[in-house]
Each structure stands twice: as C-alpha cells, then as structure tokens.
Coordinates of C-alpha atoms and ligand atoms in Angstrom, one line a residue:
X6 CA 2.4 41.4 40.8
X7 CA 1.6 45.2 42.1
X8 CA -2.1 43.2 43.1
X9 CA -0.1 40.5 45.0
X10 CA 1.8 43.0 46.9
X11 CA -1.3 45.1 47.6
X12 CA -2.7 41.5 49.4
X13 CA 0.2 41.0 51.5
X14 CA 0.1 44.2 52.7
X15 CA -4.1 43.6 53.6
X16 CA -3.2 40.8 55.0
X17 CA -0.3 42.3 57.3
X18 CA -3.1 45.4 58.3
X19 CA -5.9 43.0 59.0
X20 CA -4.0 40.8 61.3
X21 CA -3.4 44.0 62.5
X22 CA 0.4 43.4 63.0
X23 CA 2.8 46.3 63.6
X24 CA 5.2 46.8 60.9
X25 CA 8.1 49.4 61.9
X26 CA 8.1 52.0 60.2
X27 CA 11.6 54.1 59.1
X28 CA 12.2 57.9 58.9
X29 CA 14.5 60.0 57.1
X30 CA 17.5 61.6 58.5
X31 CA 17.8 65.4 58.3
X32 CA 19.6 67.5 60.4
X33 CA 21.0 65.0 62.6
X34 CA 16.9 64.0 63.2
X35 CA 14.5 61.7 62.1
X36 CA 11.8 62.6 60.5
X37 CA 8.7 61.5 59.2
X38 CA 8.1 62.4 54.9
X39 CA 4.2 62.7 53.2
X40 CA 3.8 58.5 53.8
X41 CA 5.3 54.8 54.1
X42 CA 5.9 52.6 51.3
X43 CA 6.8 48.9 52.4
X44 CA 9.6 47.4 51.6
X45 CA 8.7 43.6 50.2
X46 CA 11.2 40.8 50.0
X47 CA 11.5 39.5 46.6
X48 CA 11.9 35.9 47.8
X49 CA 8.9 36.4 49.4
X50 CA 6.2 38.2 48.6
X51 CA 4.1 37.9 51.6
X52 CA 7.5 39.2 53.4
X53 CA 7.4 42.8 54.1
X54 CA 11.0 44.2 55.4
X55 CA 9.5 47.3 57.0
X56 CA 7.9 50.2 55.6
X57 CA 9.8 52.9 55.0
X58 CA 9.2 57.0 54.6
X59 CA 8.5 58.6 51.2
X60 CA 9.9 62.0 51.0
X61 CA 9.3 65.1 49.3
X62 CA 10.8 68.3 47.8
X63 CA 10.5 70.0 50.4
X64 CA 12.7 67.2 52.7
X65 CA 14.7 67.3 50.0
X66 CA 15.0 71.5 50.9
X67 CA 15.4 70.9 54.5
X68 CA 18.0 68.2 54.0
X69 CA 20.1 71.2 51.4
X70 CA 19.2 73.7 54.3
X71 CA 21.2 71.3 56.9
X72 CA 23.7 70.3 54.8
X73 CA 24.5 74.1 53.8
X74 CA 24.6 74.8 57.4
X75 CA 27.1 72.2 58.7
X76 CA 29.3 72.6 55.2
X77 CA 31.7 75.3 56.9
X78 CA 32.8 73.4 60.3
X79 CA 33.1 70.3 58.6
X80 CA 35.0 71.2 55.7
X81 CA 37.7 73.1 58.0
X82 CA 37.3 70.7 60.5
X83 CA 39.8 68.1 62.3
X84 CA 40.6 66.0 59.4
X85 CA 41.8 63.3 62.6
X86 CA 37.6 63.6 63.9
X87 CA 36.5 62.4 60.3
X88 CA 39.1 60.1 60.0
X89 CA 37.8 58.4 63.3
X90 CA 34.3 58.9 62.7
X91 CA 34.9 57.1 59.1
X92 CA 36.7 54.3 61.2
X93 CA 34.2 53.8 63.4
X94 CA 31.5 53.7 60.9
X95 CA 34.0 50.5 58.9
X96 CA 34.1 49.0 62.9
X97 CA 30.5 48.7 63.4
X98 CA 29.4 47.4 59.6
X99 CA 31.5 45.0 59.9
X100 CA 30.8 43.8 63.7
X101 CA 27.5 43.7 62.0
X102 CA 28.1 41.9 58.6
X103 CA 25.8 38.8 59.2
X104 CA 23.1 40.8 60.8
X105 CA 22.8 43.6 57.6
X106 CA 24.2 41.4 55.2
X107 CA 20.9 39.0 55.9
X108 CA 19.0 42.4 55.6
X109 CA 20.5 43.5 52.2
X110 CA 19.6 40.1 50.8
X111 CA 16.3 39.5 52.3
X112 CA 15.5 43.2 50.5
X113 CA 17.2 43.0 47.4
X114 CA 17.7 39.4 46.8
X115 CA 20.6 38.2 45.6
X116 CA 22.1 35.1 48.1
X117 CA 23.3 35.5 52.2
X118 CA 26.8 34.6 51.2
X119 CA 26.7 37.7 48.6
X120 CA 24.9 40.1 50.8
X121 CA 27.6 39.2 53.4
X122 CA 29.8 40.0 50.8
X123 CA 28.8 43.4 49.4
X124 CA 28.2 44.5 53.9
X125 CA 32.2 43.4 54.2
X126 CA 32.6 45.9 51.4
X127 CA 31.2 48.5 52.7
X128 CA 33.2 48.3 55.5
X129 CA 36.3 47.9 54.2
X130 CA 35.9 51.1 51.9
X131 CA 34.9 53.4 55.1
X132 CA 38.2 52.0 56.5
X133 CA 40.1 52.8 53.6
X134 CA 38.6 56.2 53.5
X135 CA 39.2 57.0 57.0
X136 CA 42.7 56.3 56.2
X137 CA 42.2 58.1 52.6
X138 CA 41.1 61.3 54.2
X139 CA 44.8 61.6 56.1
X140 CA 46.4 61.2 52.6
X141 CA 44.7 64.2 50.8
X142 CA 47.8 65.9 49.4
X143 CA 48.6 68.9 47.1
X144 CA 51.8 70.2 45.3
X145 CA 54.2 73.4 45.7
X146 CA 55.5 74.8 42.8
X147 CA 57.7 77.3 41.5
X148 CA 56.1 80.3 39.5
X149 CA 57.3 81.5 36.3
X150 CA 57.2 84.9 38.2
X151 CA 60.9 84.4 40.5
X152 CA 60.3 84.8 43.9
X153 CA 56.6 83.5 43.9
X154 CA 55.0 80.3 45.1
X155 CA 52.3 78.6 43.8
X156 CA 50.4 76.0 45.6
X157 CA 47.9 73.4 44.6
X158 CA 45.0 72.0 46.8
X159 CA 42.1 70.4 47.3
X160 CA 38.8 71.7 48.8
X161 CA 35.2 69.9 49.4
X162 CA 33.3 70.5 46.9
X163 CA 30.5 70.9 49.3
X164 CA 27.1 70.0 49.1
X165 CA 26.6 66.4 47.3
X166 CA 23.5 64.3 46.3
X167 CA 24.3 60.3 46.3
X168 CA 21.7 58.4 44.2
X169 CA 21.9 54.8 44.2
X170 CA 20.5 52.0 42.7
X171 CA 18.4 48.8 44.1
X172 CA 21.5 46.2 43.2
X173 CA 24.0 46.8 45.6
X174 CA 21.8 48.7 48.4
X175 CA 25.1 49.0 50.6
X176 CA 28.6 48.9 49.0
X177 CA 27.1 51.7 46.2
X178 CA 26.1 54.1 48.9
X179 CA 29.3 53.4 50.8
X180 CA 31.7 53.8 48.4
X181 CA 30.0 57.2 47.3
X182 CA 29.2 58.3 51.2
X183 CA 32.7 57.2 52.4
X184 CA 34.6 59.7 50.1
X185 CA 32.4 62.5 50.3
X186 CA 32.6 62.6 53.8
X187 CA 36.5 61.9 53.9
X188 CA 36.9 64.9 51.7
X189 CA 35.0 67.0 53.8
X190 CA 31.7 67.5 51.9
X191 CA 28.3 67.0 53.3
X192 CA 25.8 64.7 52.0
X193 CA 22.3 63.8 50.9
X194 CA 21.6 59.9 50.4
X195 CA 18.9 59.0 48.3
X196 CA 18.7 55.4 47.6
X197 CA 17.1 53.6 45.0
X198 CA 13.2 53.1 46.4
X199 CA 12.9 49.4 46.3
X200 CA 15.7 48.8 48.9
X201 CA 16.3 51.4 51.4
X202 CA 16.0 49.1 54.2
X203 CA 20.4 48.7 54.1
X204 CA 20.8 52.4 53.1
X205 CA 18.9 53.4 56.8
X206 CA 20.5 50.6 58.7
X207 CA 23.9 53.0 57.0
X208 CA 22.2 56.2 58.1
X209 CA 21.5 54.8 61.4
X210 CA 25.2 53.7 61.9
X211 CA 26.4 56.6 60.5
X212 CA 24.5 59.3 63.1
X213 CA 25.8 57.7 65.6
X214 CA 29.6 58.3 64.0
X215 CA 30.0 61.5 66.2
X216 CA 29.5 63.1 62.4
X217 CA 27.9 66.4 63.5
X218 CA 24.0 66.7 62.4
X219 CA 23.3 67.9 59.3
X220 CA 26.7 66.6 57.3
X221 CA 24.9 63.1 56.5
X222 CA 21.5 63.3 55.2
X223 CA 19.3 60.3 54.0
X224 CA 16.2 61.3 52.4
X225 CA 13.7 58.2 51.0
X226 CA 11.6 58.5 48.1
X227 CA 11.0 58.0 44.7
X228 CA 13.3 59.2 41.9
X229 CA 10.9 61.6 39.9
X230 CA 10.4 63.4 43.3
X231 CA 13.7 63.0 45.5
X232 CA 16.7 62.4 42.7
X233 CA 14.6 65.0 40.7
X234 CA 14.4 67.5 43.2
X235 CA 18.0 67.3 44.5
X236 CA 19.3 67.8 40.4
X237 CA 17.7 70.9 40.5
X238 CA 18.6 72.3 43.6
X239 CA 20.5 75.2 43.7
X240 CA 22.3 74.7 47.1
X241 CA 23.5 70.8 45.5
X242 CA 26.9 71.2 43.9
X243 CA 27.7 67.7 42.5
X244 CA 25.5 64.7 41.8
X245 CA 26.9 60.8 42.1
X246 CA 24.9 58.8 40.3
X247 CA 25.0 54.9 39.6
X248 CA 22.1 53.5 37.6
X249 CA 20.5 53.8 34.6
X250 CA 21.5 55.1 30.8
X251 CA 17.9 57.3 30.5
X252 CA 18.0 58.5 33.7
X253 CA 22.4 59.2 33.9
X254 CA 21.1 61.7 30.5
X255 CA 18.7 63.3 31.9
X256 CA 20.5 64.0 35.1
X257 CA 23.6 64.6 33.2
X258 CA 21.6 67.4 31.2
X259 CA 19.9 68.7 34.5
X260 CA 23.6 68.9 36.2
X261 CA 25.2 71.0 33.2
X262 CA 22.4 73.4 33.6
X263 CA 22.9 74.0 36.8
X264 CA 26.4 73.8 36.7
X265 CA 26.5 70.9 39.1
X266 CA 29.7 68.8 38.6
X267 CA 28.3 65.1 37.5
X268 CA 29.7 61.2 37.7
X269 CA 27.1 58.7 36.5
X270 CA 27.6 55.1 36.6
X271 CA 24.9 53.3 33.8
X272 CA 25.0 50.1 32.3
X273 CA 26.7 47.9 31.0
X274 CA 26.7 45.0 28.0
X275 CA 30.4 43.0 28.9
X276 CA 31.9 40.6 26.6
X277 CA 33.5 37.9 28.1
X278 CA 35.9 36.7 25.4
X279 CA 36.9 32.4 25.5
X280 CA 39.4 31.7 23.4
X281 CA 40.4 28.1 22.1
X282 CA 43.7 27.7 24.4
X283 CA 41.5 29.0 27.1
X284 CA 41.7 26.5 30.3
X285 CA 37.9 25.5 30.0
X286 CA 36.6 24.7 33.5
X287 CA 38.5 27.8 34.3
X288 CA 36.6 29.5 31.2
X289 CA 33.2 27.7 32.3
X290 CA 33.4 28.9 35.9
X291 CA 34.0 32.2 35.6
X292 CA 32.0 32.8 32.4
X293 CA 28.7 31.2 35.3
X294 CA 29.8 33.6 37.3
X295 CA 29.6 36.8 35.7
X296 CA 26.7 35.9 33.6
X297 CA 24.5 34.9 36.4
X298 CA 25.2 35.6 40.1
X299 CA 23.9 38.0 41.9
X300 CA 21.1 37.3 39.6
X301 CA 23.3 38.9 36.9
X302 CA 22.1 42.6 38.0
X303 CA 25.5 44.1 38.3
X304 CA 26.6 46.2 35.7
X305 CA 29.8 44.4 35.8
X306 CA 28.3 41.5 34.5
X307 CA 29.2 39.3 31.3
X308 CA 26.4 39.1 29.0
X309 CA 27.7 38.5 25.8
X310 CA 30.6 35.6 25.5
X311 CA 32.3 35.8 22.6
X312 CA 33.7 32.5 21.8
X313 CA 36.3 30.9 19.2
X314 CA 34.9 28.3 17.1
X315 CA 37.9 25.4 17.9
X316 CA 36.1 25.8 21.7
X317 CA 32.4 26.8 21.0
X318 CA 30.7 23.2 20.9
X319 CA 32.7 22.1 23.8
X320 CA 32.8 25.7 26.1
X321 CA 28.3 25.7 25.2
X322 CA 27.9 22.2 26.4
X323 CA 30.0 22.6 29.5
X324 CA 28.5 25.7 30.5
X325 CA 24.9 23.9 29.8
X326 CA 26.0 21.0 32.5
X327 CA 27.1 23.7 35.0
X328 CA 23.9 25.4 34.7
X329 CA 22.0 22.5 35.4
X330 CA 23.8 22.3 38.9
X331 CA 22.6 26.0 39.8
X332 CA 20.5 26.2 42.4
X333 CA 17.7 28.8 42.0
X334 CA 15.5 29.8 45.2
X335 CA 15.1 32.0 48.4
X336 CA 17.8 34.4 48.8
X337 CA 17.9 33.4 52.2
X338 CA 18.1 29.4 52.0
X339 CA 21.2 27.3 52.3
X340 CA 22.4 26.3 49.0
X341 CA 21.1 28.8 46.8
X342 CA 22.9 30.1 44.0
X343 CA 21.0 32.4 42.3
X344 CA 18.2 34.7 44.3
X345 CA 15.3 35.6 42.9
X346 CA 14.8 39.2 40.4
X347 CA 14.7 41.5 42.4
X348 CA 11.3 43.4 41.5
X349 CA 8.5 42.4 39.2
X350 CA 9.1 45.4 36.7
X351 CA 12.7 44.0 35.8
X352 CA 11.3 40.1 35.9
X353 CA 9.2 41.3 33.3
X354 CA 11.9 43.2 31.1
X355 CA 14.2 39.7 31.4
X356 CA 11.1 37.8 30.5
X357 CA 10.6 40.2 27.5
X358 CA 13.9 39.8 26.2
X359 CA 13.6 35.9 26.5
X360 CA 10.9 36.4 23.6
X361 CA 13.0 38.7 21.9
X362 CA 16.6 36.6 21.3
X363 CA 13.7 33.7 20.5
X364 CA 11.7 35.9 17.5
X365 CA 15.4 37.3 16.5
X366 CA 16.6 33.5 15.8
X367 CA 19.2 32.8 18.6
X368 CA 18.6 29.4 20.3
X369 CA 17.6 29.4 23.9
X370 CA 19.5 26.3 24.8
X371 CA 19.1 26.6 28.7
X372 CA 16.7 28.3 31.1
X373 CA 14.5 31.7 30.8
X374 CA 11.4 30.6 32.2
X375 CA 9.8 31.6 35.7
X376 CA 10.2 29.3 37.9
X377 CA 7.6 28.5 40.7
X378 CA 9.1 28.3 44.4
X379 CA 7.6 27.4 47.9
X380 CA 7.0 31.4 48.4
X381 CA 5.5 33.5 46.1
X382 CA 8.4 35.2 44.4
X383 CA 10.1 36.5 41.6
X384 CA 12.1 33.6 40.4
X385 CA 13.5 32.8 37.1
X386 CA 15.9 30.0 35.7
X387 CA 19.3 31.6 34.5
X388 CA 18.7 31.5 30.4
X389 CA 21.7 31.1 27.9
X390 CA 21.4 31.7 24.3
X391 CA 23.6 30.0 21.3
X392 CA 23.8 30.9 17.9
X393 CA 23.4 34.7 18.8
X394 CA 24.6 37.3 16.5
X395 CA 26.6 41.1 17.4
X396 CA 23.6 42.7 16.0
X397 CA 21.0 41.2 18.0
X398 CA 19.3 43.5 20.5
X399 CA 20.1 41.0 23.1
X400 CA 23.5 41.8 22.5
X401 CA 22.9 45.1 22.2
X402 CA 20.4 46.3 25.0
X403 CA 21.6 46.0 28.8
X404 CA 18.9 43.2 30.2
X405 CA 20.0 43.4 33.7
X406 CA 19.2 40.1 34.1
X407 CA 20.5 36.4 34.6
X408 CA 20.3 36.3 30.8
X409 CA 23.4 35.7 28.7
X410 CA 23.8 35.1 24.7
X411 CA 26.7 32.9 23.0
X412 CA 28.7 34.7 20.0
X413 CA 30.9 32.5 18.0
X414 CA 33.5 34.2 16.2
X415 CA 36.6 32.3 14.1
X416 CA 39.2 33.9 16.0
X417 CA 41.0 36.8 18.5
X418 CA 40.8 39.1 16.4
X419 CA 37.4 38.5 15.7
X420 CA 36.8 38.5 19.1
X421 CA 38.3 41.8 20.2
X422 CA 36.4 43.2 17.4
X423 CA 33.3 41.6 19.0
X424 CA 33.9 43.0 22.0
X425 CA 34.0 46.2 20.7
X426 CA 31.5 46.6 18.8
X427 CA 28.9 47.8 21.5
X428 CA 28.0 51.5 22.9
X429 CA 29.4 50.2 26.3
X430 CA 32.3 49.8 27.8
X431 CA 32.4 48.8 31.5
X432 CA 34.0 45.9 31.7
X433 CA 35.4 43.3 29.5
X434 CA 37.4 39.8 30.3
X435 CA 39.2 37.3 28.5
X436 CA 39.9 33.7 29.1
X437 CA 43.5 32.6 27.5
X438 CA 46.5 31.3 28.1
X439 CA 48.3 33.0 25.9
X440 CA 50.0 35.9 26.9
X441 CA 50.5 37.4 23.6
X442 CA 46.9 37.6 23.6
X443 CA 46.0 38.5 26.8
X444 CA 48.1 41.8 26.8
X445 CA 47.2 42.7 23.2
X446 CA 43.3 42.4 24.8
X447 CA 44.2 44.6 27.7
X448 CA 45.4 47.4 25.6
X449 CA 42.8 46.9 22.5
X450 CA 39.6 46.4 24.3
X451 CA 37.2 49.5 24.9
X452 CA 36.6 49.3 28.3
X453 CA 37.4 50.9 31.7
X454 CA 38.4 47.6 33.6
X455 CA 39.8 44.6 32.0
X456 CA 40.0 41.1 33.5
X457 CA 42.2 38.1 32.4
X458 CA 41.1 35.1 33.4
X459 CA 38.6 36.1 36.1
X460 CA 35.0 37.3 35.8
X461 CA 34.0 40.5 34.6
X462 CA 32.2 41.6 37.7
X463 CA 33.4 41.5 41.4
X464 CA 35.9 44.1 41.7
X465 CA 38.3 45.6 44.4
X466 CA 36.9 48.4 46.3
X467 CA 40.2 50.0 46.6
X468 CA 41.3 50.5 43.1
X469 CA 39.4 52.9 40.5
X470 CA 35.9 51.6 39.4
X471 CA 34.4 52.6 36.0
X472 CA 33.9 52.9 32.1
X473 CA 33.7 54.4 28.8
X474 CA 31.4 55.2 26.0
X475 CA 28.3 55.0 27.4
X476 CA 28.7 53.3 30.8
X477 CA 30.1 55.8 32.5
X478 CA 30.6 60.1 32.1
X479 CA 32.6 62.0 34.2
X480 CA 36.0 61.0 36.9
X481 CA 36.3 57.6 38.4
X482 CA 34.4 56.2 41.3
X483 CA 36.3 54.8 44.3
X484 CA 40.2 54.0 45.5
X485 CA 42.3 57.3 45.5
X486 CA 41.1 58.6 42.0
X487 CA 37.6 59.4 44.4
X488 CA 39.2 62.8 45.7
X489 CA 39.4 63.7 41.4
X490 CA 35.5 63.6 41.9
X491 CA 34.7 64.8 45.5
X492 CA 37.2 67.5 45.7
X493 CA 38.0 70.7 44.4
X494 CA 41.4 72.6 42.9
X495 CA 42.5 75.5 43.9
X496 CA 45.7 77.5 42.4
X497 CA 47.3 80.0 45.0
X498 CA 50.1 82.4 44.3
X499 CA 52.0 83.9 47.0
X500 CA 54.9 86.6 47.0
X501 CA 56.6 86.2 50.5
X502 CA 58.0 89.8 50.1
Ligands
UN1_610 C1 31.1 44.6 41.1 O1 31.0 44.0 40.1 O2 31.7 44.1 42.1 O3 25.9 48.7 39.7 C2 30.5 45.9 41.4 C3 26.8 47.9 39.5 C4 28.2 48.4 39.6 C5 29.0 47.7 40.7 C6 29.5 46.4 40.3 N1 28.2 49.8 39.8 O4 26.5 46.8 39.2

C-alpha cells in the first residue's frame, strides 16, 4: 500500500493542488521541522488530511529549552489562570466537537459518531481538570518531635514528554496534557505519526488558552527520532506513554536510566466472560461491541470471550447473526459501523493473524477477509473465531484488530481461570446475572478495571484508567489518582520556635 500512497500524493503534486501544511509548536511558535509527511485518510486513500512537519532532535532540544524556561512561573503561578485557561481549552473542543470529531475520524478511522465521541471526551477531561487543579491538597501532621509540624505537598514534576498512540488521536493526548498542565508542569506532545492532524488542531486550541509560550509544546515526528530523543533527554523528567508492549520496555528501560519517572499504557488481550444465566442479547451486544468497534483498536477491547458451554452454541450463533448486520465502510458515511484499519502495516498484522488461528485449528466462523469499498481503503470484515483454545497465540498475542476468538469452557470457575490465564490485565467483563458470580469475578479477576454487564472498553474519563501484569507499569492514568503520576511529594518539618 506504501506505492498507492506514493500515487496519491503524485497525483495531488501534479494537479498541482496546495495541501496545507502544519508546523510544530515550540516556544509559543510555530515552526517548521527537516520535512512534511502527509497525513492519508484510511477510508480513502486518495484522501490526504494535510501534511504535517517531521521533527528532529534538535526540535525536540528547543522544545526541552522552552519548556525549562517557562517551568518556574508556571509551576508557582495563579493556580485560578490554569484553571481558566484549562476551562477554556474544555469550552472550545467542545464548541467544536462535530468539526474535529469529523477530523479525528477522517485521520484515524474509526466512525463520525465515535470520533464525536472520543472530541466530547476530551473536553470533558480539560473541564474536570481545570476544576482538578483547584482541588490539589496536602496533609498537616504532627511530628514525633513535640512542637514540630510536618507538612505534605505536592509539586510539578516539571518537564514531561506525552507520547501517544494513532487510536485515540484526541482523548489520549488530552487526558495526559490536561493533568500535566493542571498540576503545573510543562509539556512536550509527541503524537503517534500516522494521526497528528487532532493532536495540532489540540495545540492550536491550546496556544491560544492564554497558557504562556513555552509550557505546551507539540513536536511531530517519528518515534525512533522524537519519542527517542525526548527518553533521553536530560532536561525531561517523566515520560507518559500509551502504546505498545516493545516500545513501553524499551522506554521503560531508557526512563530508569535516566531516572525519569515512567507510566506506560501497552496492550491489552481482555476476556469477556458469558456465562449460561447471562441475559443473551444483552451478552451478544456488548460482547459486538467490545470486540469490534472502533475497529477493535482500543486496548480496552474484548478479544477473547470465554463462554460456558450450556450458552456456547446459542451465544456463537447469535453473535454470527449480529455480525452479519454490521455495516463495514467509510469512516465518514452514514450508517457505518465499523471504519476501516487504520494503516496498512496493522491491516497486514490482522490479516496475518487470520492465517494463524486458521493453521492453529480454531474455526473462522465469520469474517476476516479484506473487503473491497468504493474508495481505495483499508477495509476488513470483523472475523470471529470458534473452537479456539487458551493456548492459542490468537489468544495470546494483542492483534489490535476487529478480530475476536470464542473459548468454551464448562463453567465459572473455568472461566475466571480463563481469564486469567494471560500476561495482561487491562480489562476484563462478565455477563451474568448472578450476583454471587459477578462479585466473586470482580475480586478474582487479574485486571485493573472490571465490568459487569457492559463492554470491556469505553470507559469514564473521570475515574482511574489502567492495568496490571503487562498492560500497564507505573501509577494510574486519569481522574484524581493523575496528580499520583504528574506530581511530586515533598516532606517539610517546621519548628515554630
Ligand atoms: C476506552 O476504552 O474507552 O489505547 C479507552 C487505548 C486505551 C484507551 C481505551 N488507552 O485503547
């Protein structure tokens, strides 16, 4: 696909058309990096969103330089001017939430409704942040010394690199930018390279804030340059990174170096447990869900569901019929369900594993081909699998894709074992309606968010977000647990006489 994106873009120069061209913001300026990369809309090929600056390490060092340089001011600064300036920020992405939610999915590709969506989010967590940053609060306590004082507080950590990934080119940049800023650190923004079209239109919004230059920095570019250079930059002190599990280690290893404080946000593999008491169109809905919107690239979302064998035949063949109903096409169209993949390197990994659950003896019963549209695109028909077993990598490996395999197990204890037995721990849900069940699952099940009765993905931005095992490493994204991440302790001792 690389030579069909090479075309459109010949096409776009020899028609000679002008395609707008995006900078980086550094120091409160925009400025131009080594060269433009466009940004192509997975729907449509012959689409291109804009082009959009490719920075270096030494952008990245100018960005560092700025940041350093407003860090002071704004870290000891009117807590009531962030507040405001986070308000405003919430205001304006909201005014806007058609208008960049049409962007985000015209970029990235999951549906308009679901762009829409994640742009309300985004909004509503710079509002709950601007409130958040009133809220910061410490504790007074006696010494074991008589007559002293000690307090605890929190402090900025200071300078903080954002890296984000491609699937939710918005809310994951908001809800890391939103608390950093609230808790009075500056920022450099890298997002992930195939979409930054939402993460400027968030820059943009953001300089205009009255957030003094220098505090939020976006810098564009690829990973191995941009996320690489900020990891090893002395004047970063924490990295907040959602994407994936090779990249989290590497950064993770680069950040204890350094002495960098870390939170990474990597994959996922989510069971989605039916049992047989389970109220099945409930069961069959959300199960859709999770497995395959938004494409199924969310971390969040269910890939393995691990069903009881009084329900199996029954839960496979409903979920087949409501399958059949999904409506797979532009991300932009009336009535889609599902968008397209969102770039040709992960079409191909989905693809890949297709083969894989096939040569490993689960049965595709539904989907998993490409499908052709009436634009050139990325397109491919959600794919279930039956008869899949624990040990199969496609119940083992994140696909990242609308791909989801059928466990069936004899019963709940089975089940929770099931779920279990994987080195993730994101997110895991159950459908029941027993409550005996339901509770024992939300204690018993290895994962940092548990849902009962509703999907696995599609969470609450004001509530902590993350995992264990291998999904996630370090404190918790999002709600109030953000300041544990974003801010600093310090002890003081005071003797009044
Ligand atoms: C959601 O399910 O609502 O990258 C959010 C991801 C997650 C976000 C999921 N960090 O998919």
């Amino acid at each position: 696909m690389k030579t069909l994106q090479r075309d459109s873009l010949n096409e776009r120069k020899d028609s000679s058309m002008k395609t707008l061209q995006h900078d980086n913001l550094i120091a409160g300026e925009w400025k131009k990096g080594a060269s433009y990369s466009p940004n192509i809309n997975p729907s449509n090929l012959a689409d291109v969103v804009a082009e959009y600056t490719q920075g270096d390490a030494g952008d990245v060092d100018a960005a560092v330089a700025a940041a350093t340089a407003a860090f002071p001011a704004w870290a000891t600064g009117s807590i009531q001017a962030r507040s405001d300036a986070l308000d405003k920020i919430g205001t304006e992405i909201l005014a806007r939430r058609d208008e960049l939610g049409t962007l985000l999915s015209r970029e990235e590709g999951k549906t308009k409704p679901e762009g829409i969506g994640e742009v309300t989010r985004a909004g509503q967590i710079f509002k709950f942040f601007a409130g958040e940053c009133l809220r910061l609060s410490g504790e007074l306590l006696p010494s074991v010394r008589p007559g002293i004082s000690v307090e605890i507080t929190r402090e900025p950590v200071g300078v903080v690199g954002l890296i984000t990934p491609w699937n939710f080119p918005m809310a994951i940049p908001a809800w890391k930018s939103a608390p950093a800023l609230a808790f009075g650190n500056c920022v450099i923004l890298k997002p992930a390279d195939i979409v930054p079209a939402s993460a400027w239109a968030l820059a943009e919004i953001i300089s205009r804030s009255g957030i003094p230059a220098g505090v939020f920095n976006l810098v564009m570019g690829r990973g191995s340059v941009i996320g690489d250079a900020m990891v090893r930059h002395a004047g970063v002190h924490a990295i907040s990174f959602t994407g994936s599990v090779g990249v989290g280690q590497r950064i993770a290893e680069a950040c204890v170096q350094g002495h960098k404080k870390v939170q990474l946000e990597m994959g996922g593999k989510n069971p989605q447990v039916v049992l047989d008491d389970a109220d099945l169109g409930k069961a069959v809905e959300l199960s859709v869900q999770s497995a395959f919107y938004a494409t199924g690239q969310r971390c969040t979302a269910a890939s393995r569901l691990i069903v009881t064998e009084g329900i199996y035949s029954k839960f496979i063949d409903a979920v087949e019929r409501r399958m059949a109903k999904l409506t797979v096409g532009d991300a932009l169209a009336q009535g889609t369900d599902i968008g397209p993949v969102s770039s040709q390197s992960q079409l191909e990994q989905d693809l890949s594993y297709i083969e894989i659950g096939q040569r490993e003896g689960a049965t595709l019963a539904v989907g998993g081909e490409r499908l052709t549209r009436a634009t050139e695109g990325f397109f491919m028909a959600p794919a279930l699998f039956s008869e899949s077993s624990a040990s199969m990598r496609i119940n083992r490996e994140e696909i990242f894709g609308p791909v989801a395999s059928v466990i069936r197990v004899k019963d709940y204890d089975e089940a929770l074992a099931t779920a279990n037995d994987t080195a993730f721990g994101l997110s895991a849900g159950i459908a029941t309606t027993s409550l005996k069940h339901a509770t024992h699952f939300k204690r018993h099940c290895q994962a940092g968010m548990v849902m009962v009765n509703l999907p696995t993905a599609g969470v609450d931005y004001h509530v902590p977000f993350g995992g264990r095992k291998g999904s996630s490493y370090g404190p918790r994204e999002q709600g109030r647990y953000a300041q544990e991440f974003f801010t600093t302790v310090k002890t003081a001792y005071t003797d009044p006489n």
